[in-house]
mmCIF file with all atom_site columns, C-alpha atoms in Angstrom:
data_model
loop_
_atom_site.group_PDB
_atom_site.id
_atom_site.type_symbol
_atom_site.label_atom_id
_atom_site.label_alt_id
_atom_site.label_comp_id
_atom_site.label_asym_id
_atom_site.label_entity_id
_atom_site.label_seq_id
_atom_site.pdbx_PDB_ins_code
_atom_site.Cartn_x
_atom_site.Cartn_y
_atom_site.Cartn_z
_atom_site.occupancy
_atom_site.B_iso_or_equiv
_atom_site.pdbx_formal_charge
_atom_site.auth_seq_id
_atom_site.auth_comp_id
_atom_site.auth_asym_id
_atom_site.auth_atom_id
_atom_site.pdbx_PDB_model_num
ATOM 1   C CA . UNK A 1 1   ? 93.747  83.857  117.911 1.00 43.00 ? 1   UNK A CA 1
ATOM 2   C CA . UNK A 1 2   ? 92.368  82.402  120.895 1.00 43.00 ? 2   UNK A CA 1
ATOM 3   C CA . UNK A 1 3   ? 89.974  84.147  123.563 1.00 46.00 ? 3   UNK A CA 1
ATOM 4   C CA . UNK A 1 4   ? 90.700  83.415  127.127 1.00 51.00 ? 4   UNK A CA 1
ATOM 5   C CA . UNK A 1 5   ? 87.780  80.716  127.242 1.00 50.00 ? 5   UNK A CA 1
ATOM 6   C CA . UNK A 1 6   ? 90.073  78.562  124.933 1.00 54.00 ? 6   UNK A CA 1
ATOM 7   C CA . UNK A 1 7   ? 87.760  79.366  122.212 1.00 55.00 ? 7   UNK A CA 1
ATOM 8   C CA . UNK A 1 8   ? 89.358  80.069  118.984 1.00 59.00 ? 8   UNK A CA 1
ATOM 9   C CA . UNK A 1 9   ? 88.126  83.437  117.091 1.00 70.00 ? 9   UNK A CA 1
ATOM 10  C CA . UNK A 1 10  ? 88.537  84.393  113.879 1.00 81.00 ? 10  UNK A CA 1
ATOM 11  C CA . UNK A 1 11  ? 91.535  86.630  112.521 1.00 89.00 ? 11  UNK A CA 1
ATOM 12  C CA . UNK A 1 12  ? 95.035  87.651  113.005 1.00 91.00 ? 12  UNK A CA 1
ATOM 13  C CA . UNK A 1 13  ? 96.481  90.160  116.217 1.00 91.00 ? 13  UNK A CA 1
ATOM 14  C CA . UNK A 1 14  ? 99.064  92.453  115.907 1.00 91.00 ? 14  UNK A CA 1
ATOM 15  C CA . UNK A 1 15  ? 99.142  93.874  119.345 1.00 90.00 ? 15  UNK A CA 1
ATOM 16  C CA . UNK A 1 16  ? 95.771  95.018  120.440 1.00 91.00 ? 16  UNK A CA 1
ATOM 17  C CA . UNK A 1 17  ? 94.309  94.621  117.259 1.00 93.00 ? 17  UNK A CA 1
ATOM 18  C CA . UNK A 1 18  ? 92.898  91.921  115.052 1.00 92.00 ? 18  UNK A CA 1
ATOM 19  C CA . UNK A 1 19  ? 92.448  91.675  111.201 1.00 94.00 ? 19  UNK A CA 1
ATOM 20  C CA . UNK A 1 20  ? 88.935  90.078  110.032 1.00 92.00 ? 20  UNK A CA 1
ATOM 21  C CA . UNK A 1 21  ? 87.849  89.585  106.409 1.00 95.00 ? 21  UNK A CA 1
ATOM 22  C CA . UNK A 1 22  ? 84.284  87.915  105.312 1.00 95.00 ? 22  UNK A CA 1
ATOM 23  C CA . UNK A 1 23  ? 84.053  86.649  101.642 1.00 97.00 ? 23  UNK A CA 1
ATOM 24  C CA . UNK A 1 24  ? 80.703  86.370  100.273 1.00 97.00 ? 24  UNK A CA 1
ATOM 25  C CA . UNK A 1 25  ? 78.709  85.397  97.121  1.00 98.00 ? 25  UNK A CA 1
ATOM 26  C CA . UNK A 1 26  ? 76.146  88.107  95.567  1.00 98.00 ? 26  UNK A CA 1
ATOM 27  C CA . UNK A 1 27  ? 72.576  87.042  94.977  1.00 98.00 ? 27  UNK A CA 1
ATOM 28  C CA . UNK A 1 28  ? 71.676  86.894  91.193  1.00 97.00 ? 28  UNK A CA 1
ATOM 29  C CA . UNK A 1 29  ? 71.183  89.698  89.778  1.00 97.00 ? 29  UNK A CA 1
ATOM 30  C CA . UNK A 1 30  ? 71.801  91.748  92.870  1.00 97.00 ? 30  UNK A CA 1
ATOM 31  C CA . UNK A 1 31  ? 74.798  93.149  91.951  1.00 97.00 ? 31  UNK A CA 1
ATOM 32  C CA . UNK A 1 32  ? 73.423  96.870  91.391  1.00 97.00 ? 32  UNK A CA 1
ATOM 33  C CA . UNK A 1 33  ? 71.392  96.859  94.472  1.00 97.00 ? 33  UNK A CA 1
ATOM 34  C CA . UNK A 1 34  ? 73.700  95.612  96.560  1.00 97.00 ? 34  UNK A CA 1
ATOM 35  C CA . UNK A 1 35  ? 76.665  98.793  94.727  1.00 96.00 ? 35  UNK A CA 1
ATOM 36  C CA . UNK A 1 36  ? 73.589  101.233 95.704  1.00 95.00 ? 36  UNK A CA 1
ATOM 37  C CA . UNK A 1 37  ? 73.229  99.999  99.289  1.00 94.00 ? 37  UNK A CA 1
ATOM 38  C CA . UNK A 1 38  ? 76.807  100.423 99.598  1.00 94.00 ? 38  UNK A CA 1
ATOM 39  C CA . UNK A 1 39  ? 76.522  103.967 98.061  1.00 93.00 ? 39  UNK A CA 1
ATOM 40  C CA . UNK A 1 40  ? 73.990  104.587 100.907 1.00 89.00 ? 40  UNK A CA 1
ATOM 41  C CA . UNK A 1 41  ? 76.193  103.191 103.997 1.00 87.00 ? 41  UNK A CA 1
ATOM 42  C CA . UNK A 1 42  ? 78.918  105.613 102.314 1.00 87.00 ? 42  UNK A CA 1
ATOM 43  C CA . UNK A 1 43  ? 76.774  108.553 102.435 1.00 87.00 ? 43  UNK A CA 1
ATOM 44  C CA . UNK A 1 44  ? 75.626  107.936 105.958 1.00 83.00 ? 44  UNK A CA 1
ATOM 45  C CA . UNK A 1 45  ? 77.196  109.951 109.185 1.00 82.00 ? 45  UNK A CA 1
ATOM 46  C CA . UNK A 1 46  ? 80.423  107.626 110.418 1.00 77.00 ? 46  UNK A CA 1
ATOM 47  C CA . UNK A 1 47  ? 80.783  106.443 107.329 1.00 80.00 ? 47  UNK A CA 1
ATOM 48  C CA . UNK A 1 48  ? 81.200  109.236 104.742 1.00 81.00 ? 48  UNK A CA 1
ATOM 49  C CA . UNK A 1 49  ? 85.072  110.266 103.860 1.00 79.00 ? 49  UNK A CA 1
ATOM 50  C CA . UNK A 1 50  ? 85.802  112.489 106.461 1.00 79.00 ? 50  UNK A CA 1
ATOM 51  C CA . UNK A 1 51  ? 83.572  111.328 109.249 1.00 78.00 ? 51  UNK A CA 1
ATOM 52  C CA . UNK A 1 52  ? 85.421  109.657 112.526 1.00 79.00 ? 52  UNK A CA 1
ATOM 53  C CA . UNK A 1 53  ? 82.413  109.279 114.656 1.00 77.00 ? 53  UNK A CA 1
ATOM 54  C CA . UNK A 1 54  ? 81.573  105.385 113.809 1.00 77.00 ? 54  UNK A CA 1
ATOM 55  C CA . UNK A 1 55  ? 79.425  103.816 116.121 1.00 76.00 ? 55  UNK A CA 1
ATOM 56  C CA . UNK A 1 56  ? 81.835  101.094 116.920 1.00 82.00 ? 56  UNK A CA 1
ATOM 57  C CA . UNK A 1 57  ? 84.885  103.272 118.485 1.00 83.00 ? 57  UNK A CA 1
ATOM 58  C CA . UNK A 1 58  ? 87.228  99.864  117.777 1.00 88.00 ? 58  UNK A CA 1
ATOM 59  C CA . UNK A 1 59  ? 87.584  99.882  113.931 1.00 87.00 ? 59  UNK A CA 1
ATOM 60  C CA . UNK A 1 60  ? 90.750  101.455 112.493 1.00 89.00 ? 60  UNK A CA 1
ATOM 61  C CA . UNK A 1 61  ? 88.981  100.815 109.284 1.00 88.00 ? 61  UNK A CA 1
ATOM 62  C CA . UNK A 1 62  ? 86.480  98.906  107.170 1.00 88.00 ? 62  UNK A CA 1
ATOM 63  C CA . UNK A 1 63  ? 85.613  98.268  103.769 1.00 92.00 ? 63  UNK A CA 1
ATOM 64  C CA . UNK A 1 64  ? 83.271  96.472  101.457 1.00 94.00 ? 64  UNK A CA 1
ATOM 65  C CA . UNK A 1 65  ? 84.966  95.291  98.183  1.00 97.00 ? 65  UNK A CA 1
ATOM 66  C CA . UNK A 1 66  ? 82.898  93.683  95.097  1.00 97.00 ? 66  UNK A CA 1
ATOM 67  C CA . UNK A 1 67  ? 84.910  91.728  92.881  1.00 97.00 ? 67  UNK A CA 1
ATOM 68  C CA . UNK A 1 68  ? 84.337  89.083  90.249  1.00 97.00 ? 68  UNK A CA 1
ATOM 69  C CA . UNK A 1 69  ? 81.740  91.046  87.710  1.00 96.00 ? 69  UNK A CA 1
ATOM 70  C CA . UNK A 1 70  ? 79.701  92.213  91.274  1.00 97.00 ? 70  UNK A CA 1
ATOM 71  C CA . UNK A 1 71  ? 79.252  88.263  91.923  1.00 97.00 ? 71  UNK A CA 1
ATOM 72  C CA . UNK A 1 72  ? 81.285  88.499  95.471  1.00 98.00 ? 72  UNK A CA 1
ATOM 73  C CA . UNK A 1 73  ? 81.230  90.884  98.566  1.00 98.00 ? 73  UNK A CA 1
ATOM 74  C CA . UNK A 1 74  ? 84.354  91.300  100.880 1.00 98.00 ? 74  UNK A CA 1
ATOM 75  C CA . UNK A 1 75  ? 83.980  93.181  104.074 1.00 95.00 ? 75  UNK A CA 1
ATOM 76  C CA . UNK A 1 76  ? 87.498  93.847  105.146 1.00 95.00 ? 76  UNK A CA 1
ATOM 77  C CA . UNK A 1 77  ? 88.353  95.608  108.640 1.00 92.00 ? 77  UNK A CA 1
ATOM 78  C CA . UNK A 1 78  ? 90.819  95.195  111.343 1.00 94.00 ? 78  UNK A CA 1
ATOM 79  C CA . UNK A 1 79  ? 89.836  96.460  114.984 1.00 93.00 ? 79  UNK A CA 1
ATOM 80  C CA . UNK A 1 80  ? 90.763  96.259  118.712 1.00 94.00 ? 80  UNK A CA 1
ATOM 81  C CA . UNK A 1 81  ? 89.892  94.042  121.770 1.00 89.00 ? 81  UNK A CA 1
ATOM 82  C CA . UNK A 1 82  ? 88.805  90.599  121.516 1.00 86.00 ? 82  UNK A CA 1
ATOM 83  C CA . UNK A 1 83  ? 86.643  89.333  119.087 1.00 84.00 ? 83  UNK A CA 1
ATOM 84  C CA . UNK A 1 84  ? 83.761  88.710  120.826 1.00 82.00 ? 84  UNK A CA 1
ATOM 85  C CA . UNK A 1 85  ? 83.428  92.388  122.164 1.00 85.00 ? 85  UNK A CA 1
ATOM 86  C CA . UNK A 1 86  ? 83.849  93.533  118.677 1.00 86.00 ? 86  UNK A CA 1
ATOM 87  C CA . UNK A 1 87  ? 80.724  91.147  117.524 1.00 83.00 ? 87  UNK A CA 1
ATOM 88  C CA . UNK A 1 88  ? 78.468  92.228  120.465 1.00 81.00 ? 88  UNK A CA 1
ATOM 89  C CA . UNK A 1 89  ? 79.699  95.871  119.335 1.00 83.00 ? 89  UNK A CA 1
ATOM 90  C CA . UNK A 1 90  ? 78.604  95.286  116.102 1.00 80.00 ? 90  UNK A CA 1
ATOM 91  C CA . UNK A 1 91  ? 75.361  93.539  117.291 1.00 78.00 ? 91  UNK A CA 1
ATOM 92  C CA . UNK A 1 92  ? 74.651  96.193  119.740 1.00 79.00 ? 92  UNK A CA 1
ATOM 93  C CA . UNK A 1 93  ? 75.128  99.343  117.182 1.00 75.00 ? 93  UNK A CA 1
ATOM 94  C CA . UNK A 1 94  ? 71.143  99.938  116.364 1.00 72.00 ? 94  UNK A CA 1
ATOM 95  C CA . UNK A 1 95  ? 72.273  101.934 113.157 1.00 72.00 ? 95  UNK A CA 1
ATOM 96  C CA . UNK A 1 96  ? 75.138  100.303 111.747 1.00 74.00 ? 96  UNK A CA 1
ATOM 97  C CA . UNK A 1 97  ? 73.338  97.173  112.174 1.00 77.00 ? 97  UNK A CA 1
ATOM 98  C CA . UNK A 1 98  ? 70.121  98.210  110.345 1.00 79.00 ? 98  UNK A CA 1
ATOM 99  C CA . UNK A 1 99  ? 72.878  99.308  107.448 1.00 80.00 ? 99  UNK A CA 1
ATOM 100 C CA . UNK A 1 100 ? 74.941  96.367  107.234 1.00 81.00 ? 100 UNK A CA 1
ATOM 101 C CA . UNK A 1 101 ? 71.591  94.100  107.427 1.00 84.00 ? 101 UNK A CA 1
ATOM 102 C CA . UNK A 1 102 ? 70.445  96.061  104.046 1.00 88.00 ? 102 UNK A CA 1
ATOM 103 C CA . UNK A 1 103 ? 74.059  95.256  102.358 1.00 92.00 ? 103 UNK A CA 1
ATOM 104 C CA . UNK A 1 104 ? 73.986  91.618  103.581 1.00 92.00 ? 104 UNK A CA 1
ATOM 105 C CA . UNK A 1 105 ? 70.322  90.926  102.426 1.00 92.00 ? 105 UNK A CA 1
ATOM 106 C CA . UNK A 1 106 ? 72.088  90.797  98.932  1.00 96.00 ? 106 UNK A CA 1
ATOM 107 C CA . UNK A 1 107 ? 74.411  87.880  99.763  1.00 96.00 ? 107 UNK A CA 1
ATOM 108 C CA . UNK A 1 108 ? 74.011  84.211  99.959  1.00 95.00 ? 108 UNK A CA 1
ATOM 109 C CA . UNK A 1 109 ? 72.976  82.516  102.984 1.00 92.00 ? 109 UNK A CA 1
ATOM 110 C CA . UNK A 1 110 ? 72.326  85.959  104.951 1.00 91.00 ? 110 UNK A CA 1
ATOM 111 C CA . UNK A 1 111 ? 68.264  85.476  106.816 1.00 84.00 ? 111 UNK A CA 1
ATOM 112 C CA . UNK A 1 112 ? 68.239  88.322  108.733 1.00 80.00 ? 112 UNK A CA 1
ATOM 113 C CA . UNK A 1 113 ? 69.638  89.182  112.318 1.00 71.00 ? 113 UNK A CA 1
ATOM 114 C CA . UNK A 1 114 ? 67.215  87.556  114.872 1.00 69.00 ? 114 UNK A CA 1
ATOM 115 C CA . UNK A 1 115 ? 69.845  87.239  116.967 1.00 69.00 ? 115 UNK A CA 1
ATOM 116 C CA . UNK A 1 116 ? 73.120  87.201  118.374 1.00 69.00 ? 116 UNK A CA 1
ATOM 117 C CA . UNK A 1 117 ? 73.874  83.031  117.088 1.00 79.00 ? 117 UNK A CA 1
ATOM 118 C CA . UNK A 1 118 ? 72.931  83.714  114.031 1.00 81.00 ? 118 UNK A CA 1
ATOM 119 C CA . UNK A 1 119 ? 74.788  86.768  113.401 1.00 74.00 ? 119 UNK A CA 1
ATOM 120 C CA . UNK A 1 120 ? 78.013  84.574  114.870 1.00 78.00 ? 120 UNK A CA 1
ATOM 121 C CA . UNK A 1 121 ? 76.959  81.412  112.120 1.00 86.00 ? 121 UNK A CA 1
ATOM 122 C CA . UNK A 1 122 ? 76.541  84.024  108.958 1.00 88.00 ? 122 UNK A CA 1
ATOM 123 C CA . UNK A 1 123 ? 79.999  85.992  109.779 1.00 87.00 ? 123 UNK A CA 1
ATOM 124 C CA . UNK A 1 124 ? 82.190  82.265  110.925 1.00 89.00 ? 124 UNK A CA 1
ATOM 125 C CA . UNK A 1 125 ? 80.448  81.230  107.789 1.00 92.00 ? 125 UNK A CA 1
ATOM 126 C CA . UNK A 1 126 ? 82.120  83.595  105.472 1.00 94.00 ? 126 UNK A CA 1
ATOM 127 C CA . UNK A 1 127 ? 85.006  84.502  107.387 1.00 94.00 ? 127 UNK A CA 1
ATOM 128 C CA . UNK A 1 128 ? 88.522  84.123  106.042 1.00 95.00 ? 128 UNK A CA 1
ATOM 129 C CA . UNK A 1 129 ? 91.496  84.247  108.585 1.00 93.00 ? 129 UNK A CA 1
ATOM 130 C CA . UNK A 1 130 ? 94.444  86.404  106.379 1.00 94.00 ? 130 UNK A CA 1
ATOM 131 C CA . UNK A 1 131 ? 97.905  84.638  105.894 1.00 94.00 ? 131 UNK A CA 1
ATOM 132 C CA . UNK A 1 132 ? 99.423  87.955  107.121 1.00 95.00 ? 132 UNK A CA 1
ATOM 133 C CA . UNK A 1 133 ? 98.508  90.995  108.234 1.00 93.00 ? 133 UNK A CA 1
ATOM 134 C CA . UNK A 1 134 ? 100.695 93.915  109.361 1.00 93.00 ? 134 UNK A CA 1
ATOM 135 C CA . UNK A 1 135 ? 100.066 96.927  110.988 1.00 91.00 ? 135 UNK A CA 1
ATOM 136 C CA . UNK A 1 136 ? 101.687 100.859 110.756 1.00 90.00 ? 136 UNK A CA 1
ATOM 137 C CA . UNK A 1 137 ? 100.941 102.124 113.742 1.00 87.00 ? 137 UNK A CA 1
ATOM 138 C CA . UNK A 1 138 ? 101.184 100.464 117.259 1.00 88.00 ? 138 UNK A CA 1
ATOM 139 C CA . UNK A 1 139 ? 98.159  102.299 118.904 1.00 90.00 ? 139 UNK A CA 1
ATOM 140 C CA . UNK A 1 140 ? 94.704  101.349 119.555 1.00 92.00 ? 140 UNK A CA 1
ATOM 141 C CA . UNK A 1 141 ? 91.836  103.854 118.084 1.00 89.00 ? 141 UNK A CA 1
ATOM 142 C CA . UNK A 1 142 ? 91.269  105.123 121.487 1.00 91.00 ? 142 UNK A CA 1
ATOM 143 C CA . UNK A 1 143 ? 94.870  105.505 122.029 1.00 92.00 ? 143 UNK A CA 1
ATOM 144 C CA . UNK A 1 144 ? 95.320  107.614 118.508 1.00 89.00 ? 144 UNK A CA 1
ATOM 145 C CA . UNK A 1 145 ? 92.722  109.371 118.868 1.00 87.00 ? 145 UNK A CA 1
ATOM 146 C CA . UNK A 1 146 ? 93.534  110.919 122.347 1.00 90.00 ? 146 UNK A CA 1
ATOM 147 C CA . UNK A 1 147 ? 96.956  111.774 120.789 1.00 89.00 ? 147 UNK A CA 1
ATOM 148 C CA . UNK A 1 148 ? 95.480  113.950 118.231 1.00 88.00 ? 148 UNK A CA 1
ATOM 149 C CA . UNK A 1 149 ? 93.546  115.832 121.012 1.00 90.00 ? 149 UNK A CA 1
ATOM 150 C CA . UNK A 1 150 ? 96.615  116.186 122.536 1.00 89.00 ? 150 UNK A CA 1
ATOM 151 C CA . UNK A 1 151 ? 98.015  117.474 119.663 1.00 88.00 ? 151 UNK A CA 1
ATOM 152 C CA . UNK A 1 152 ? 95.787  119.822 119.332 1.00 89.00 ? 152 UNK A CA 1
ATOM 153 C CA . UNK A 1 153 ? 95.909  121.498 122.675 1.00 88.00 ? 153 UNK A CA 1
ATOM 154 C CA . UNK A 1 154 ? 99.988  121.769 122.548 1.00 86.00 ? 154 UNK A CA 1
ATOM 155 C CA . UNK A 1 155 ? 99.567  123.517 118.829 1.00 86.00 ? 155 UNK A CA 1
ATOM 156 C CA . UNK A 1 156 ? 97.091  125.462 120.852 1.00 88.00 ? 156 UNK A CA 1
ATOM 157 C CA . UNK A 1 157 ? 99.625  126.118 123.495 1.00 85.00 ? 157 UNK A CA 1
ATOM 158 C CA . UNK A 1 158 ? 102.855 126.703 120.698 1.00 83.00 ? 158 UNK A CA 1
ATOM 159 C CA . UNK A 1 159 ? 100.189 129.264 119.165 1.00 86.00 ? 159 UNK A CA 1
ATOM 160 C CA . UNK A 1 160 ? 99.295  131.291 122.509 1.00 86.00 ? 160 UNK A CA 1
ATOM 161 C CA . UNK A 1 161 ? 101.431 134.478 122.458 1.00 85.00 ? 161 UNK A CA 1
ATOM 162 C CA . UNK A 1 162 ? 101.968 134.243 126.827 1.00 85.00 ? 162 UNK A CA 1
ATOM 163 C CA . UNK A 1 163 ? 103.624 130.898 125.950 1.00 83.00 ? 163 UNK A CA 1
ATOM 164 C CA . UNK A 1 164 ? 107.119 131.901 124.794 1.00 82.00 ? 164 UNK A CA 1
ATOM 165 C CA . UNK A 1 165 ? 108.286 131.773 128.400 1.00 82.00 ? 165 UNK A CA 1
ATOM 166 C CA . UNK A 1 166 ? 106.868 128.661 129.310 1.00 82.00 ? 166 UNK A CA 1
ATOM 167 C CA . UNK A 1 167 ? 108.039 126.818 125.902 1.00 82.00 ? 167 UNK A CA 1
ATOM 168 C CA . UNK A 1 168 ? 111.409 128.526 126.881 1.00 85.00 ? 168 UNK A CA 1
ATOM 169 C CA . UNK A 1 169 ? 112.183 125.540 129.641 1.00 86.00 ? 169 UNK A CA 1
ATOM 170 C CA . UNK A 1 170 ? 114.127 122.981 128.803 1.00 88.00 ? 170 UNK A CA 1
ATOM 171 C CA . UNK A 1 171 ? 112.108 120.453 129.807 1.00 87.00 ? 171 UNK A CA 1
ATOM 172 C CA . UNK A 1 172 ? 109.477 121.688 127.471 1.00 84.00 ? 172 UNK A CA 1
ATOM 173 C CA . UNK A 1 173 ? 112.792 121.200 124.744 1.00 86.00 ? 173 UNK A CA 1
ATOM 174 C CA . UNK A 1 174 ? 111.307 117.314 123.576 1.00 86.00 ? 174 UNK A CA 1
ATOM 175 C CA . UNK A 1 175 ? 108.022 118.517 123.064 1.00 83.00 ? 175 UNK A CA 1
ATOM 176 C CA . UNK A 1 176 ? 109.142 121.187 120.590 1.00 83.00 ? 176 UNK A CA 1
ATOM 177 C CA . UNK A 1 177 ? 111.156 119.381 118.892 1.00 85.00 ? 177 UNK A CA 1
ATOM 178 C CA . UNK A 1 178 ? 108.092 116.755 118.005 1.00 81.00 ? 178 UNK A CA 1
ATOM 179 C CA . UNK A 1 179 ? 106.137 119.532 116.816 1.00 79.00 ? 179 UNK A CA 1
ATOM 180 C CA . UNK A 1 180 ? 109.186 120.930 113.961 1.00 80.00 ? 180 UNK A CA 1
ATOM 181 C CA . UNK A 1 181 ? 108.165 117.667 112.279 1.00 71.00 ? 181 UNK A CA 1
#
């Protein structure tokens, strides 16, 4: 893709949203450590199965994959917005930062995050642009998100016992036919 300075960025778009996948090579022997900070990142709040509050409201998802006997690291995630805004995100998080700096001090070429350049020169370094990527959904996270709250106030509404009337209009007749599904 290409931001509007002409620049090009990393990753494929499918609408609002852009795949991006880092491949990296494991330190010697750091294997276990590294499967142990990952077991840490999992257990923390945003990122534990369940959780939905991650501190960069972009990513649909994101994972961290070793393969080849614990010898590489991908970090696989797609997100939305431009790239750039999703690095100074990611730069920007104070917590997720201080996690992912713990993960990549177990990789190859990784010094530490002094700033924003070097945090751009480690990630073009490693990153892979996929030769396709498809998405499910057409919605941004902010987008899907709001229609779940939605959601939940018109199951709210089909639950209220004063609503029969109301949910009795005909206009109201799409609606309640979305929520048989």
């Amino acid at each position: 893709m290409t931001e509007d300075t002409g620049t090009p960025t990393p990753g494929l778009e499918v609408g609002p949203t852009s795949e991006f996948s880092l491949f990296f090579r494991v330190l010697d022997g750091q294997g276990p450590s590294l499967r142990a900070a990952l077991l840490e990142l999992q257990g923390t709040p945003g990122y534990r199965p369940g959780d939905y509050g991650m501190a960069i409201k972009t990513i649909h998802e994101a994972r961290f994959v070793l393969f080849d006997d614990d010898t590489r690291l991908a970090f696989i995630t797609s997100f939305d917005g431009p790239w750039d805004a999703y690095m100074e995100d990611f730069f920007t998080s104070g917590p997720t930062l201080a996690l992912f700096d713990v993960i990549f001090g177990h990789v190859e070429g990784y010094d530490g995050l002094p700033d924003l350049a070097a945090v751009r020169a480690f990630v073009l370094g490693a990153e892979q642009t996929a030769a396709a990527y498809a998405r499910n959904y057409p919605g941004t996270v902010k987008e899907i998100r709001k229609a779940q709250r939605v959601n939940a106030a018109f199951q709210q509404v089909l639950d209220h016992p004063q609503a029969a009337e109301a949910l009795g209009h005909p206009a109201m007749q799409p609606l309640l036919d979305e929520a048989a599904d």
